[in-house]
Amino acid sequence: MSAERFAATIQDALGGPSDRVALAFAGTGALPSAFPVTDLAAGSITAAGLAVADLVGTAPGVTVDRRLASLWFRTSLRPIGWALPAPWDPVAGDYRTRDGWIRLHTNAPHHRAAAERVLGAQSDRDGMALAVAGWDKAALEAAIVAEDGCAAEMRSIAAWAAHPQGAAVAREPLVGFDPGEPASTAWRPRPDRPLAGLRVLDLTRVLAGPVATRFLAGYGAQVLRVDPPDWNEPAIEPDVTLGKRCARLDLRRDADRAVFEAMLAGADLLLHGYRPDALDRLGYGAVARRALAPGLIDVRLDAYGWTGPWAGRRGFDSLVQMSCGIAEAGQAWRGADRPVPLPVQALDHATGYLLAAAAIRLVARRLQDGVAGGARLSLARTAQLLLDAEPTASAGELAPESDGDFSAAVEATAWGPAHRLRPPLAIDGAPMAWPLPARRLGTDRPAWV
């Protein structure tokens, strides 16, 4: 499937294609994969760009660079004189079981602890491999999930299609919109900075949600990310906190709850990626959110979908790839003896741009119809979009990175100086830019400015 077809399919899910915008693609080459990952990257960024262009309403031209889109799906940052931490916990990864393969996701300490309650404490991959080798993959997946951990056995595409969760996901829309309720707003878009002044409360974590809010910040939205006191993402913070303010609150404390409720009441848009019942347990379910913030646009992310037996199951991009057959198809494509995932975390990144596109469509709807709605998306449904895509002809390899791929200015991140890739998207008259450099979580006060 080409980038144009991906963009058109996503536009249909968002409420119809744009017929007022001149669209062009630049850049050559593609990421090596059994799937059209570069086309998905360019198509998802295109959908978000078209949403911005339609919001502006002046029929600007939109150009997407396929090559830069591919590079942004890896990481947009190149440190100068310092290095990012390793992205994975020492025992995270793929392991051979008695009857196949399983992936353990142990980056968060409590997720590693859950796996080790089943497999025993391990100091390295060799020890974990020995512990895993005596299990059947389905039994081990079930045991770790029962401990509130994160694991996924490797299934084929056919096995996923026959699985109750795979079948449920296939029936879900790519973007599920909620009806919404009447709302008014004094906010209006600016042609040169379309989202300037829009307040976005960001309750998301690795990785799709932060990608979405980084995009919104790039067009002027005031993004305030809120994390609990003990949460950190050292390997990706420099990449995804660009353009945002980052605060911490402990929602178990009355004083912090009062601050959070004031921020929620002042927000235009809430984007959250916690499991469906997490906010409910804190007293901030859908009904409570509407009462605190009438007219709030509410956009939600889930891993495995919103229906079926796994609705609400913990999950990440790498686990969804194992569950739905992507890693097994990659193994067959390469002729490898182990799982072969996508060359980038494409489900996370693509879903991030879909989240941003859905949010902007809802902002436009609130302006046009006076309705504040919501949207639901999932990594598994984005994976289905990729599974359903027809293969495309080989586009050749991506050219090596060069100085021309990067913005001229050096970014003064909280970790040190860095080069940032040029934006993969250009909208005539509305440049994508981030006045705030990347910063550490918890740097800022929890307040709108």
Tab-separated table of C-alpha atoms in Angstrom:
chain	number	residue	atom	x	y	z
A	1	MET	CA	0.000	0.000	0.000
A	2	SER	CA	1.387	3.396	-0.942
A	3	ALA	CA	1.663	6.374	1.377
A	4	GLU	CA	-1.212	7.971	-0.534
A	5	ARG	CA	-3.428	4.939	0.071
A	6	PHE	CA	-2.535	4.813	3.763
A	7	ALA	CA	-3.368	8.506	4.045
A	8	ALA	CA	-6.680	8.034	2.222
A	9	THR	CA	-7.657	5.067	4.420
A	10	ILE	CA	-6.864	7.040	7.560
A	11	GLN	CA	-8.741	10.069	6.231
A	12	ASP	CA	-11.796	7.894	5.659
A	13	ALA	CA	-11.597	6.730	9.280
A	14	LEU	CA	-11.342	10.349	10.399
A	15	GLY	CA	-14.461	11.389	8.555
A	16	GLY	CA	-13.583	11.668	4.894
A	17	PRO	CA	-10.706	12.797	2.678
A	18	SER	CA	-9.697	16.411	2.340
A	19	ASP	CA	-10.450	17.842	-1.086
A	20	ARG	CA	-9.165	21.363	-0.410
A	21	VAL	CA	-5.462	20.701	0.119
A	22	ALA	CA	-2.705	20.236	-2.460
A	23	LEU	CA	-0.695	17.204	-1.308
A	24	ALA	CA	2.811	16.264	-2.412
A	25	PHE	CA	5.405	13.692	-1.361
A	26	ALA	CA	9.179	14.023	-1.429
A	27	GLY	CA	12.074	11.751	-0.535
A	28	THR	CA	13.050	8.302	-1.749
A	29	GLY	CA	13.929	4.932	-0.276
A	30	ALA	CA	12.220	2.784	2.326
A	31	LEU	CA	12.905	1.003	5.584
A	32	PRO	CA	13.648	-2.713	5.012
A	33	SER	CA	10.686	-4.794	6.146
A	34	ALA	CA	8.147	-7.420	5.164
A	35	PHE	CA	5.606	-4.592	5.503
A	36	PRO	CA	5.348	-1.112	3.912
A	37	VAL	CA	6.615	0.689	7.018
A	38	THR	CA	7.870	3.805	5.248
A	39	ASP	CA	4.525	4.193	3.493
A	40	LEU	CA	2.739	3.844	6.835
A	41	ALA	CA	5.057	6.472	8.321
A	42	ALA	CA	4.442	8.942	5.504
A	43	GLY	CA	0.718	8.169	5.359
A	44	SER	CA	0.103	8.660	9.079
A	45	ILE	CA	2.058	11.920	9.171
A	46	THR	CA	0.119	13.033	6.089
A	47	ALA	CA	-3.190	12.414	7.861
A	48	ALA	CA	-2.111	14.573	10.801
A	49	GLY	CA	-0.880	17.285	8.440
A	50	LEU	CA	-4.129	17.324	6.477
A	51	ALA	CA	-6.053	17.706	9.728
A	52	VAL	CA	-3.980	20.782	10.565
A	53	ALA	CA	-4.381	22.205	7.059
A	54	ASP	CA	-8.156	21.711	7.121
A	55	LEU	CA	-8.345	23.389	10.524
A	56	VAL	CA	-6.578	26.457	9.126
A	57	GLY	CA	-9.104	26.537	6.302
A	58	THR	CA	-7.039	28.439	3.745
A	59	ALA	CA	-6.259	25.446	1.491
A	60	PRO	CA	-2.484	25.464	2.029
A	61	GLY	CA	-0.195	22.998	0.308
A	62	VAL	CA	1.046	20.014	2.321
A	63	THR	CA	4.316	18.193	1.616
A	64	VAL	CA	5.517	15.044	3.388
A	65	ASP	CA	9.082	13.769	3.058
A	66	ARG	CA	8.984	9.950	3.045
A	67	ARG	CA	12.651	9.662	3.956
A	68	LEU	CA	12.458	12.080	6.892
A	69	ALA	CA	9.248	10.379	8.026
A	70	SER	CA	11.165	7.087	8.181
A	71	LEU	CA	13.952	8.683	10.208
A	72	TRP	CA	11.507	10.301	12.665
A	73	PHE	CA	10.009	6.853	13.241
A	74	ARG	CA	13.399	5.854	14.666
A	75	THR	CA	14.274	8.920	16.713
A	76	SER	CA	14.501	12.580	15.843
A	77	LEU	CA	17.451	13.435	18.104
A	78	ARG	CA	21.219	13.056	17.622
A	79	PRO	CA	23.141	13.946	20.818
A	80	ILE	CA	26.357	15.975	20.607
A	81	GLY	CA	28.976	14.749	23.105
A	82	TRP	CA	26.595	12.603	25.158
A	83	ALA	CA	24.600	9.421	24.646
A	84	LEU	CA	21.068	8.251	25.271
A	85	PRO	CA	20.669	5.413	27.791
A	86	ALA	CA	20.065	1.900	26.495
A	87	PRO	CA	16.399	1.655	25.473
A	88	TRP	CA	15.760	-1.774	26.990
A	89	ASP	CA	15.999	-3.351	30.431
A	90	PRO	CA	18.800	-5.961	30.526
A	91	VAL	CA	16.399	-8.921	30.544
A	92	ALA	CA	13.755	-7.557	28.161
A	93	GLY	CA	13.502	-9.315	24.823
A	94	ASP	CA	12.599	-12.452	22.893
A	95	TYR	CA	13.137	-15.899	24.378
A	96	ARG	CA	12.748	-19.425	23.050
A	97	THR	CA	10.229	-21.602	24.879
A	98	ARG	CA	9.625	-25.348	24.492
A	99	ASP	CA	7.212	-24.731	21.633
A	100	GLY	CA	8.095	-21.353	20.129
A	101	TRP	CA	8.964	-17.804	21.171
A	102	ILE	CA	7.811	-15.269	23.729
A	103	ARG	CA	8.677	-11.627	24.363
A	104	LEU	CA	9.079	-10.246	27.857
A	105	HIS	CA	8.655	-6.497	28.371
A	106	THR	CA	10.443	-5.581	31.607
A	107	ASN	CA	11.411	-1.921	31.170
A	108	ALA	CA	9.268	-0.766	34.094
A	109	PRO	CA	10.489	-2.134	37.456
A	110	HIS	CA	7.034	-3.452	38.378
A	111	HIS	CA	6.760	-5.271	35.058
A	112	ARG	CA	10.142	-6.928	35.595
A	113	ALA	CA	9.098	-7.872	39.123
A	114	ALA	CA	5.946	-9.516	37.726
A	115	ALA	CA	7.968	-11.618	35.281
A	116	GLU	CA	10.399	-12.613	38.022
A	117	ARG	CA	7.582	-13.697	40.314
A	118	VAL	CA	6.890	-16.340	37.675
A	119	LEU	CA	10.412	-17.100	36.455
A	120	GLY	CA	12.568	-16.265	39.468
A	121	ALA	CA	14.956	-13.348	39.925
A	122	GLN	CA	17.432	-13.105	37.039
A	123	SER	CA	20.507	-10.923	36.657
A	124	ASP	CA	21.017	-11.337	32.918
A	125	ARG	CA	19.571	-12.728	29.701
A	126	ASP	CA	21.327	-16.064	30.034
A	127	GLY	CA	19.610	-16.772	33.314
A	128	MET	CA	16.257	-15.613	31.959
A	129	ALA	CA	16.669	-17.772	28.854
A	130	LEU	CA	17.242	-20.828	31.024
A	131	ALA	CA	14.160	-20.071	33.106
A	132	VAL	CA	11.957	-19.500	30.045
A	133	ALA	CA	13.153	-22.605	28.172
A	134	GLY	CA	11.150	-24.982	30.356
A	135	TRP	CA	7.784	-23.324	29.638
A	136	ASP	CA	5.232	-23.572	26.872
A	137	LYS	CA	4.721	-20.098	25.400
A	138	ALA	CA	0.948	-19.831	25.982
A	139	ALA	CA	1.252	-20.964	29.595
A	140	LEU	CA	4.065	-18.531	30.303
A	141	GLU	CA	2.221	-15.615	28.690
A	142	ALA	CA	-0.846	-16.375	30.793
A	143	ALA	CA	1.178	-16.734	34.003
A	144	ILE	CA	3.004	-13.395	33.570
A	145	VAL	CA	-0.167	-11.529	32.580
A	146	ALA	CA	-1.892	-12.985	35.653
A	147	GLU	CA	0.846	-11.343	37.735
A	148	ASP	CA	0.104	-7.980	36.050
A	149	GLY	CA	3.189	-8.318	33.886
A	150	CYS	CA	3.743	-7.831	30.157
A	151	ALA	CA	4.479	-10.721	27.818
A	152	ALA	CA	3.365	-11.936	24.405
A	153	GLU	CA	3.852	-15.265	22.673
A	154	MET	CA	4.705	-15.153	18.992
A	155	ARG	CA	1.659	-15.987	16.878
A	156	SER	CA	1.175	-16.156	13.133
A	157	ILE	CA	-1.095	-13.769	11.267
A	158	ALA	CA	-3.565	-16.627	10.762
A	159	ALA	CA	-3.501	-17.536	14.461
A	160	TRP	CA	-4.181	-13.909	15.402
A	161	ALA	CA	-7.079	-13.678	12.960
A	162	ALA	CA	-8.596	-16.799	14.561
A	163	HIS	CA	-7.960	-15.584	18.123
A	164	PRO	CA	-10.960	-13.979	19.866
A	165	GLN	CA	-8.970	-10.784	20.444
A	166	GLY	CA	-7.693	-10.640	16.882
A	167	ALA	CA	-11.235	-11.050	15.596
A	168	ALA	CA	-12.500	-8.348	17.977
A	169	VAL	CA	-9.816	-5.887	16.883
A	170	ALA	CA	-10.549	-6.516	13.194
A	171	ARG	CA	-14.172	-5.465	13.800
A	172	GLU	CA	-13.218	-2.212	15.533
A	173	PRO	CA	-12.888	1.055	13.609
A	174	LEU	CA	-9.413	2.446	13.086
A	175	VAL	CA	-10.598	5.557	14.923
A	176	GLY	CA	-13.627	5.184	17.159
A	177	PHE	CA	-15.396	8.487	17.726
A	178	ASP	CA	-17.735	9.200	20.641
A	179	PRO	CA	-20.916	11.260	20.114
A	180	GLY	CA	-19.855	14.118	22.369
A	181	GLU	CA	-21.873	16.815	24.071
A	182	PRO	CA	-22.619	20.500	23.416
A	183	ALA	CA	-19.670	22.789	24.045
A	184	SER	CA	-18.550	26.301	23.266
A	185	THR	CA	-15.078	27.731	23.036
A	186	ALA	CA	-13.499	31.118	22.517
A	187	TRP	CA	-10.359	29.511	21.075
A	188	ARG	CA	-9.680	30.015	17.366
A	189	PRO	CA	-6.865	28.708	15.133
A	190	ARG	CA	-4.169	30.996	13.785
A	191	PRO	CA	-3.159	30.495	10.138
A	192	ASP	CA	0.566	30.771	10.903
A	193	ARG	CA	0.475	28.796	14.172
A	194	PRO	CA	-2.697	26.725	13.924
A	195	LEU	CA	-2.872	25.314	17.470
A	196	ALA	CA	-1.488	28.307	19.384
A	197	GLY	CA	-3.258	28.698	22.708
A	198	LEU	CA	-4.889	25.261	22.654
A	199	ARG	CA	-4.389	23.652	26.064
A	200	VAL	CA	-3.493	19.955	25.938
A	201	LEU	CA	-3.278	17.910	29.135
A	202	ASP	CA	-0.989	14.967	28.381
A	203	LEU	CA	-1.378	11.831	30.514
A	204	THR	CA	0.502	9.495	28.183
A	205	ARG	CA	3.626	7.364	28.355
A	206	VAL	CA	5.846	5.349	26.045
A	207	LEU	CA	5.422	5.982	23.114
A	208	ALA	CA	2.382	6.703	20.914
A	209	GLY	CA	0.818	9.345	23.157
A	210	PRO	CA	4.025	11.362	23.596
A	211	VAL	CA	4.509	11.290	19.805
A	212	ALA	CA	0.995	12.689	19.388
A	213	THR	CA	1.473	15.542	21.844
A	214	ARG	CA	4.908	16.359	20.395
A	215	PHE	CA	3.171	16.844	17.049
A	216	LEU	CA	0.498	19.077	18.601
A	217	ALA	CA	3.196	21.142	20.309
A	218	GLY	CA	4.923	21.538	16.946
A	219	TYR	CA	1.937	23.551	15.721
A	220	GLY	CA	1.655	25.706	18.806
A	221	ALA	CA	-0.447	23.766	21.321
A	222	GLN	CA	0.391	24.395	24.963
A	223	VAL	CA	1.140	20.829	26.074
A	224	LEU	CA	1.442	20.075	29.774
A	225	ARG	CA	2.535	16.540	30.505
A	226	VAL	CA	1.792	15.181	33.983
A	227	ASP	CA	3.481	12.106	35.469
A	228	PRO	CA	3.461	10.494	38.911
A	229	PRO	CA	6.481	11.116	41.155
A	230	ASP	CA	8.194	7.785	40.429
A	231	TRP	CA	7.835	7.537	36.627
A	232	ASN	CA	10.753	8.139	34.241
A	233	GLU	CA	11.499	7.334	30.594
A	234	PRO	CA	15.226	8.116	30.347
A	235	ALA	CA	15.786	6.556	26.927
A	236	ILE	CA	13.029	8.497	25.150
A	237	GLU	CA	12.504	11.694	27.166
A	238	PRO	CA	14.969	13.721	25.026
A	239	ASP	CA	13.099	12.624	21.901
A	240	VAL	CA	9.480	13.093	22.959
A	241	THR	CA	9.380	15.946	25.485
A	242	LEU	CA	10.236	18.458	22.759
A	243	GLY	CA	7.986	21.532	22.944
A	244	LYS	CA	6.222	20.496	26.171
A	245	ARG	CA	6.146	21.436	29.812
A	246	CYS	CA	6.495	18.470	32.142
A	247	ALA	CA	5.176	18.326	35.697
A	248	ARG	CA	4.549	15.721	38.382
A	249	LEU	CA	1.521	15.091	40.585
A	250	ASP	CA	0.641	12.352	43.030
A	251	LEU	CA	-3.095	11.808	42.576
A	252	ARG	CA	-3.244	9.920	45.858
A	253	ARG	CA	-2.668	13.246	47.668
A	254	ASP	CA	-5.579	15.633	48.167
A	255	ALA	CA	-3.493	18.735	47.436
A	256	ASP	CA	-2.245	17.303	44.146
A	257	ARG	CA	-5.733	16.176	43.192
A	258	ALA	CA	-6.980	19.725	43.603
A	259	VAL	CA	-4.226	20.990	41.308
A	260	PHE	CA	-4.999	18.298	38.749
A	261	GLU	CA	-8.705	19.112	38.762
A	262	ALA	CA	-7.972	22.784	38.168
A	263	MET	CA	-5.726	21.904	35.242
A	264	LEU	CA	-8.326	19.529	33.818
A	265	ALA	CA	-11.003	22.214	34.080
A	266	GLY	CA	-8.780	24.578	32.083
A	267	ALA	CA	-7.856	22.122	29.342
A	268	ASP	CA	-9.252	22.014	25.817
A	269	LEU	CA	-8.017	18.496	25.160
A	270	LEU	CA	-7.131	15.513	27.346
A	271	LEU	CA	-5.014	12.775	25.824
A	272	HIS	CA	-4.465	9.712	27.982
A	273	GLY	CA	-2.957	6.274	27.560
A	274	TYR	CA	-3.504	4.580	30.887
A	275	ARG	CA	-5.416	1.316	30.966
A	276	PRO	CA	-9.186	1.923	30.679
A	277	ASP	CA	-9.900	1.470	34.400
A	278	ALA	CA	-6.868	3.348	35.750
A	279	LEU	CA	-8.437	6.813	35.846
A	280	ASP	CA	-11.682	5.308	37.114
A	281	ARG	CA	-9.858	3.851	40.127
A	282	LEU	CA	-8.488	7.312	40.872
A	283	GLY	CA	-11.972	8.807	40.716
A	284	TYR	CA	-11.534	10.370	37.288
A	285	GLY	CA	-13.673	8.179	35.073
A	286	ALA	CA	-15.476	9.526	32.026
A	287	VAL	CA	-18.457	10.873	33.980
A	288	ALA	CA	-16.226	12.598	36.525
A	289	ARG	CA	-14.077	14.124	33.768
A	290	ARG	CA	-17.132	15.558	32.009
A	291	ALA	CA	-18.381	17.019	35.296
A	292	LEU	CA	-15.027	18.653	36.038
A	293	ALA	CA	-14.431	19.857	32.486
A	294	PRO	CA	-17.591	20.333	30.407
A	295	GLY	CA	-16.673	20.667	26.769
A	296	LEU	CA	-13.397	18.721	27.143
A	297	ILE	CA	-12.188	16.798	24.087
A	298	ASP	CA	-11.146	13.347	25.319
A	299	VAL	CA	-8.786	11.166	23.245
A	300	ARG	CA	-7.793	7.735	24.547
A	301	LEU	CA	-5.190	5.133	23.621
A	302	ASP	CA	-5.169	1.413	24.366
A	303	ALA	CA	-2.816	-1.418	23.401
A	304	TYR	CA	-5.016	-4.360	22.420
A	305	GLY	CA	-8.303	-2.701	21.549
A	306	TRP	CA	-11.506	-1.707	23.296
A	307	THR	CA	-13.537	-4.899	22.880
A	308	GLY	CA	-12.837	-8.602	23.206
A	309	PRO	CA	-11.319	-10.642	26.045
A	310	TRP	CA	-8.088	-8.611	26.101
A	311	ALA	CA	-9.692	-5.177	26.297
A	312	GLY	CA	-7.589	-3.299	28.821
A	313	ARG	CA	-4.650	-5.741	28.763
A	314	ARG	CA	-1.257	-4.142	29.298
A	315	GLY	CA	0.713	-3.935	26.108
A	316	PHE	CA	3.390	-2.184	24.126
A	317	ASP	CA	4.356	-1.949	20.447
A	318	SER	CA	6.832	-4.841	20.626
A	319	LEU	CA	4.281	-7.101	22.327
A	320	VAL	CA	1.514	-6.307	19.856
A	321	GLN	CA	3.902	-7.131	17.001
A	322	MET	CA	4.463	-10.584	18.548
A	323	SER	CA	0.772	-11.199	19.237
A	324	CYS	CA	-0.636	-10.226	15.850
A	325	GLY	CA	1.807	-12.040	13.563
A	326	ILE	CA	4.065	-9.186	12.460
A	327	ALA	CA	7.201	-10.635	14.116
A	328	GLU	CA	6.494	-14.124	12.738
A	329	ALA	CA	5.933	-12.746	9.242
A	330	GLY	CA	9.209	-10.846	9.531
A	331	GLN	CA	10.997	-14.047	10.514
A	332	ALA	CA	9.646	-15.824	7.430
A	333	TRP	CA	10.470	-12.848	5.172
A	334	ARG	CA	14.086	-12.763	6.312
A	335	GLY	CA	14.485	-16.537	6.634
A	336	ALA	CA	15.642	-16.037	10.220
A	337	ASP	CA	15.683	-18.435	13.147
A	338	ARG	CA	14.047	-15.992	15.563
A	339	PRO	CA	11.341	-13.284	15.571
A	340	VAL	CA	11.995	-10.301	13.286
A	341	PRO	CA	10.064	-7.191	14.340
A	342	LEU	CA	9.546	-4.068	12.271
A	343	PRO	CA	12.725	-1.994	11.846
A	344	VAL	CA	11.191	0.783	13.967
A	345	GLN	CA	8.404	0.957	16.546
A	346	ALA	CA	6.015	1.800	13.751
A	347	LEU	CA	2.809	0.916	15.601
A	348	ASP	CA	3.634	3.432	18.318
A	349	HIS	CA	4.687	6.206	15.972
A	350	ALA	CA	1.891	5.743	13.446
A	351	THR	CA	-0.730	5.554	16.193
A	352	GLY	CA	0.746	8.731	17.661
A	353	TYR	CA	0.096	10.650	14.447
A	354	LEU	CA	-3.378	9.105	14.201
A	355	LEU	CA	-4.090	10.282	17.758
A	356	ALA	CA	-2.978	13.783	16.829
A	357	ALA	CA	-5.099	13.740	13.662
A	358	ALA	CA	-8.177	12.563	15.577
A	359	ALA	CA	-7.651	15.233	18.228
A	360	ILE	CA	-7.400	18.002	15.624
A	361	ARG	CA	-10.519	16.728	13.818
A	362	LEU	CA	-12.363	16.924	17.143
A	363	VAL	CA	-11.063	20.454	17.724
A	364	ALA	CA	-12.426	21.417	14.291
A	365	ARG	CA	-15.755	19.752	15.074
A	366	ARG	CA	-16.057	21.715	18.303
A	367	LEU	CA	-15.557	24.923	16.319
A	368	GLN	CA	-17.974	23.992	13.539
A	369	ASP	CA	-20.742	22.100	15.344
A	370	GLY	CA	-20.354	23.124	18.976
A	371	VAL	CA	-19.777	19.507	20.063
A	372	ALA	CA	-16.911	18.259	22.235
A	373	GLY	CA	-16.435	14.608	21.379
A	374	GLY	CA	-13.895	11.912	22.044
A	375	ALA	CA	-11.922	9.284	20.191
A	376	ARG	CA	-10.475	5.840	20.900
A	377	LEU	CA	-7.488	4.271	19.136
A	378	SER	CA	-5.298	1.241	19.760
A	379	LEU	CA	-1.919	-0.141	18.755
A	380	ALA	CA	-3.546	-3.428	17.745
A	381	ARG	CA	-5.944	-1.723	15.339
A	382	THR	CA	-3.074	0.196	13.758
A	383	ALA	CA	-1.298	-3.153	13.410
A	384	GLN	CA	-4.361	-4.461	11.569
A	385	LEU	CA	-4.077	-1.531	9.159
A	386	LEU	CA	-0.542	-2.679	8.376
A	387	LEU	CA	-1.532	-6.350	8.130
A	388	ASP	CA	-4.288	-5.460	5.650
A	389	ALA	CA	-1.939	-3.393	3.466
A	390	GLU	CA	-0.969	-4.765	0.093
A	391	PRO	CA	2.800	-5.076	-0.443
A	392	THR	CA	4.419	-2.310	-2.460
A	393	ALA	CA	7.268	-2.490	-4.929
A	394	SER	CA	10.737	-2.089	-3.464
A	395	ALA	CA	11.705	1.575	-3.151
A	396	GLY	CA	15.387	0.920	-2.491
A	397	GLU	CA	17.321	1.728	0.645
A	398	LEU	CA	17.212	5.029	2.486
A	399	ALA	CA	20.235	7.205	1.804
A	400	PRO	CA	22.613	7.663	4.770
A	401	GLU	CA	21.940	10.620	7.020
A	402	SER	CA	23.619	13.890	6.078
A	403	ASP	CA	23.944	17.382	7.553
A	404	GLY	CA	21.045	18.520	5.371
A	405	ASP	CA	18.673	16.249	7.291
A	406	PHE	CA	18.976	18.370	10.436
A	407	SER	CA	17.730	21.755	11.522
A	408	ALA	CA	20.415	24.437	11.476
A	409	ALA	CA	20.116	25.365	15.156
A	410	VAL	CA	21.610	23.202	17.897
A	411	GLU	CA	18.970	22.303	20.491
A	412	ALA	CA	19.938	22.928	24.116
A	413	THR	CA	18.197	19.923	25.683
A	414	ALA	CA	18.283	19.299	29.429
A	415	TRP	CA	20.868	16.553	28.806
A	416	GLY	CA	23.158	18.522	26.532
A	417	PRO	CA	23.338	19.902	22.999
A	418	ALA	CA	21.801	17.909	20.167
A	419	HIS	CA	20.865	18.047	16.529
A	420	ARG	CA	17.184	17.564	15.689
A	421	LEU	CA	15.939	16.231	12.365
A	422	ARG	CA	14.084	18.657	10.140
A	423	PRO	CA	10.306	18.149	10.360
A	424	PRO	CA	8.993	15.538	7.909
A	425	LEU	CA	5.898	17.667	7.254
A	426	ALA	CA	5.604	21.112	5.668
A	427	ILE	CA	2.372	23.127	5.528
A	428	ASP	CA	2.489	26.321	3.491
A	429	GLY	CA	2.444	29.362	5.768
A	430	ALA	CA	2.459	27.286	8.982
A	431	PRO	CA	5.927	25.959	9.775
A	432	MET	CA	6.322	23.174	12.321
A	433	ALA	CA	8.496	24.439	15.194
A	434	TRP	CA	9.085	23.866	18.897
A	435	PRO	CA	10.221	26.899	20.924
A	436	LEU	CA	10.857	24.757	24.024
A	437	PRO	CA	13.784	22.291	23.909
A	438	ALA	CA	13.421	18.770	25.262
A	439	ARG	CA	13.363	18.644	29.045
A	440	ARG	CA	13.296	16.116	31.865
A	441	LEU	CA	10.026	14.885	33.311
A	442	GLY	CA	9.039	16.879	36.369
A	443	THR	CA	10.887	20.053	35.338
A	444	ASP	CA	7.894	22.398	35.411
A	445	ARG	CA	5.127	23.558	37.722
A	446	PRO	CA	1.743	21.869	37.193
A	447	ALA	CA	-0.052	24.945	35.886
A	448	TRP	CA	-1.174	26.510	32.640
A	449	VAL	CA	0.844	29.517	31.540
